[in-house]
Amino acid sequence: MDLLHGLNAAQKAAVTSDAAVLQVLAPPGSGKTKTLTARVAYLIAHRSLKPWNIITCTFTRKAANEMKERIRTFVGEEHAKQIKLGTFHAIAVQYLRQYGQHIGLGKDFGIADSSDSKAVLKRIIKRNSFTIEPGAALSRISSQKVRGINSEQLALKAKHIEQQEFAQIFAEYETELKASNLLDYDDLLLQCCFLMTTHPQCVSNVEAVLIDEFQDTNTTQYDLMRLFAQKRNMITIVGDPDQSIYSFRSAEIQNLTRMKEHWPDTLTINLEENYRSSGAILHAAQNIIEQDESRPPKKLQATHGLGLCPVLRKLPTAAAEATWLVSEIQRMCALSGKVVNPSDCAVLLRSAALSRMIEAALSKAGVPYRMVGGVRFFERAEVKLVLDYLRVINQPDNNEAVERIINVPSRRIGDATIKGLLNEAKAKSTSFWTFIREVSQGKCRSKTKLAAPAEKGLASFVNIILSGRRKLTSVDSDKVSVVDLINLVIKKADLQAYLKNHYENEYEARWSNIEELMALAADACDPDKVRAMMQEETLPAIDGFEQRAPTEEDALSIFLANVALTASAEEKKADGEESEPVQQVTISTIHSAKGLEWPVVFIPACFDGSIPHSRSDDNDEERRLLYVGMTRAQAMLYLSCPIKNTQREDTTMSSFLTQPGVGSFFEEHGPSMSFATATGLATTLKRDRPSHDAFQDGKKSLERDEDDYWPLNGEEPPAERAKWDYGRAENPLPAFGTTRPASWMS
Ligand code: ATP
Ligand code: MG
């Protein structure tokens, strides 16, 4: 397959460039990710780089998997598997696991995901009677760490009492994670930077480093990129300053200029054609981003025709908004089923909390959906419980996890007893697990008084963990699967009875989550997959530099690390090769939708306080966020605003949408799903156009549940609209920033 086929001249130039350091800066939908993917393939096929010596970083696991898939089509399965491709965190974990011993890190470190970190902070805050929110404390700690500041340095600078309190929280947080042999997300990156600074051998093989969504890298990620590339200095980044939406997580847009200072020969290539969205969507989005007057003007050319006008709707209430949105999805899907199916539609939200109404409306209407970044599968209580048991079996020094499960299900070990035992362990500088194991085996006496039932409970807990560990480390260990361990835990801890008593009516749903977890584990532990995983996980050997290449005994560690780094099971399922293709509407935050695209996109709750968000003080970033959301749409974009929010308070439409002139880029009332709309969508999606009869049938079926605020006007389309075409525009629209198409909407 010709990997340059179908690329435009600028994209080809970027793919084949001989520049060592290359920046590709371009607006959404201009093919940055496509270009980056083709460049990886090009470096292997035409520059003879070894796939295992190329590191490619993406922002989300979903993007990583999509990219792997695309690269596979160019260079074949065998090569694609060997590419080091993943999020910064996933790559850092690989390095730390295999080379961490050089910086004193055991192989069995655990990963504290953000909910673990928050739980630790919550306890510290409570213990000290401070008032800060755990989430707020975590992001403050994270922004210090990203700047390379530790708690000691912070304490030296702290003047006000509030700063001193925070420094103390930070210090205790560091101590607790360390005692539990846990690394949080920031530590993974920082430790990896430390490893690569002190032991550059471990990246001596790296020939090229490629980064997607570079505008959202923070300082640590930038350093990591530089360190990965330290031997050859061959770097390609792609990004778009207009899509920088992670400054709240310390992303630094200045990294673009830093890079140029660092490597003055950096070559910049701009891509100017948009291949994703219809002209009308692009104009509307462009109009929003241009409200930022400090932003340099940019050229952007639509390659598609105008298409369908985006819709801006006001609905009476949030519930009505949700009902309208769902009925609109149903209308589209009803049109002969070929034009649009639920998986073509995405609902993108400013914050995950807005999803409840929409989920309820979708469920009521029986429209399947999947949540990205909502209540995460791996954070559900019952799933977390089983995972905690696995974590402790894998790494019993994880004090946090031991504390969470020692009395779940109840073993009649009271809080005071747990606290007493924990303090004793601390005083002896030993882990909680080691201490309770010795107490329970009579090898050591505890000062904390244990009533007979508690003593029995403790023994039973120790027994469960020991049996799990025996299984894990037995001679036959390569035959132990994670599923066996889950079954052992369920049986020995009697989790089914616990869930029945604890959740009563919800038992079925809770239990099905555990079954789902087992299915995921079974999938991950399939012997062929384990072998493939080992191969993918193994970093290339470096002469004279010791490496702990993963073995099959590491399957549990790797499974748990994957869990910690996966946003949700839903996401994982959608990526899985064997999973049935389910036609589901996607509900996601705008943040998690970065880099992705859908034929039909809804952005509800466009009111002041939601977007721009009341808790954000960076209006420009909020505007960019709306821009990112809008530019995910290919054929149809709906923005909406309820006149009353979920608390029944009056809202004001988002100030980004009430600027003079914005209205002319949207249609307020339509389009109802008319024949023209369906035809327009079908042409965009390159699917069969609906027959007129199919349209009439669809319309009739929908007229039955017509609602009062939206009259159906499915009459024949005006002649000129029927002509709308999405193929490559015969007369492409003028480039943005040159002439604004003044009245094309009228
Ligand atoms: P974002 O900034 O949102 O991440 P991007 O610049 O990375 O966008 P891609 O996702 O790479 O854009 O591409 C957007 C869409 O345009 C994809 O569907 C891609 O296949 C298509 N595309 C890109 N380049 C071309 C091309 N030369 N010809 C046809 N389609 C293209
Ligand atoms: Mg992209």
Short mmCIF file of C-alpha atoms in Angstrom, two decimals, residues 313 323-324 327-328 330-331 669 671-673 698-715:
data_model
loop_
_atom_site.label_atom_id
_atom_site.label_comp_id
_atom_site.label_asym_id
_atom_site.label_seq_id
_atom_site.Cartn_x
_atom_site.Cartn_y
_atom_site.Cartn_z
CA ARG A 313 -31.82 25.57 19.69
CA THR A 323 -35.86 14.73 25.07
CA TRP A 324 -35.42 16.87 21.97
CA SER A 327 -35.84 12.49 19.43
CA GLU A 328 -33.53 14.11 16.90
CA GLN A 330 -34.19 8.80 16.64
CA ARG A 331 -35.44 10.77 13.68
CA HIS A 669 -35.48 26.18 14.32
CA PRO A 671 -33.62 21.55 10.29
CA SER A 672 -36.17 19.03 11.24
CA MET A 673 -35.12 15.78 9.74
CA GLY A 698 -39.76 7.24 9.03
CA LYS A 699 -41.63 10.50 9.24
CA LYS A 700 -44.95 8.79 9.88
CA SER A 701 -43.52 6.67 12.64
CA LEU A 702 -42.18 9.75 14.29
CA GLU A 703 -45.29 11.87 13.95
CA ARG A 704 -46.92 9.66 16.53
CA ASP A 705 -44.74 10.90 19.34
CA GLU A 706 -44.57 14.45 18.15
CA ASP A 707 -43.94 16.93 20.94
CA ASP A 708 -45.35 20.36 21.40
CA TYR A 709 -42.26 22.47 21.13
CA TRP A 710 -41.05 21.15 17.88
CA PRO A 711 -43.48 21.07 14.96
CA LEU A 712 -42.43 18.65 12.30
CA ASN A 713 -42.16 20.34 8.99
CA GLY A 714 -40.95 17.50 6.88
CA GLU A 715 -42.25 18.97 3.65
#
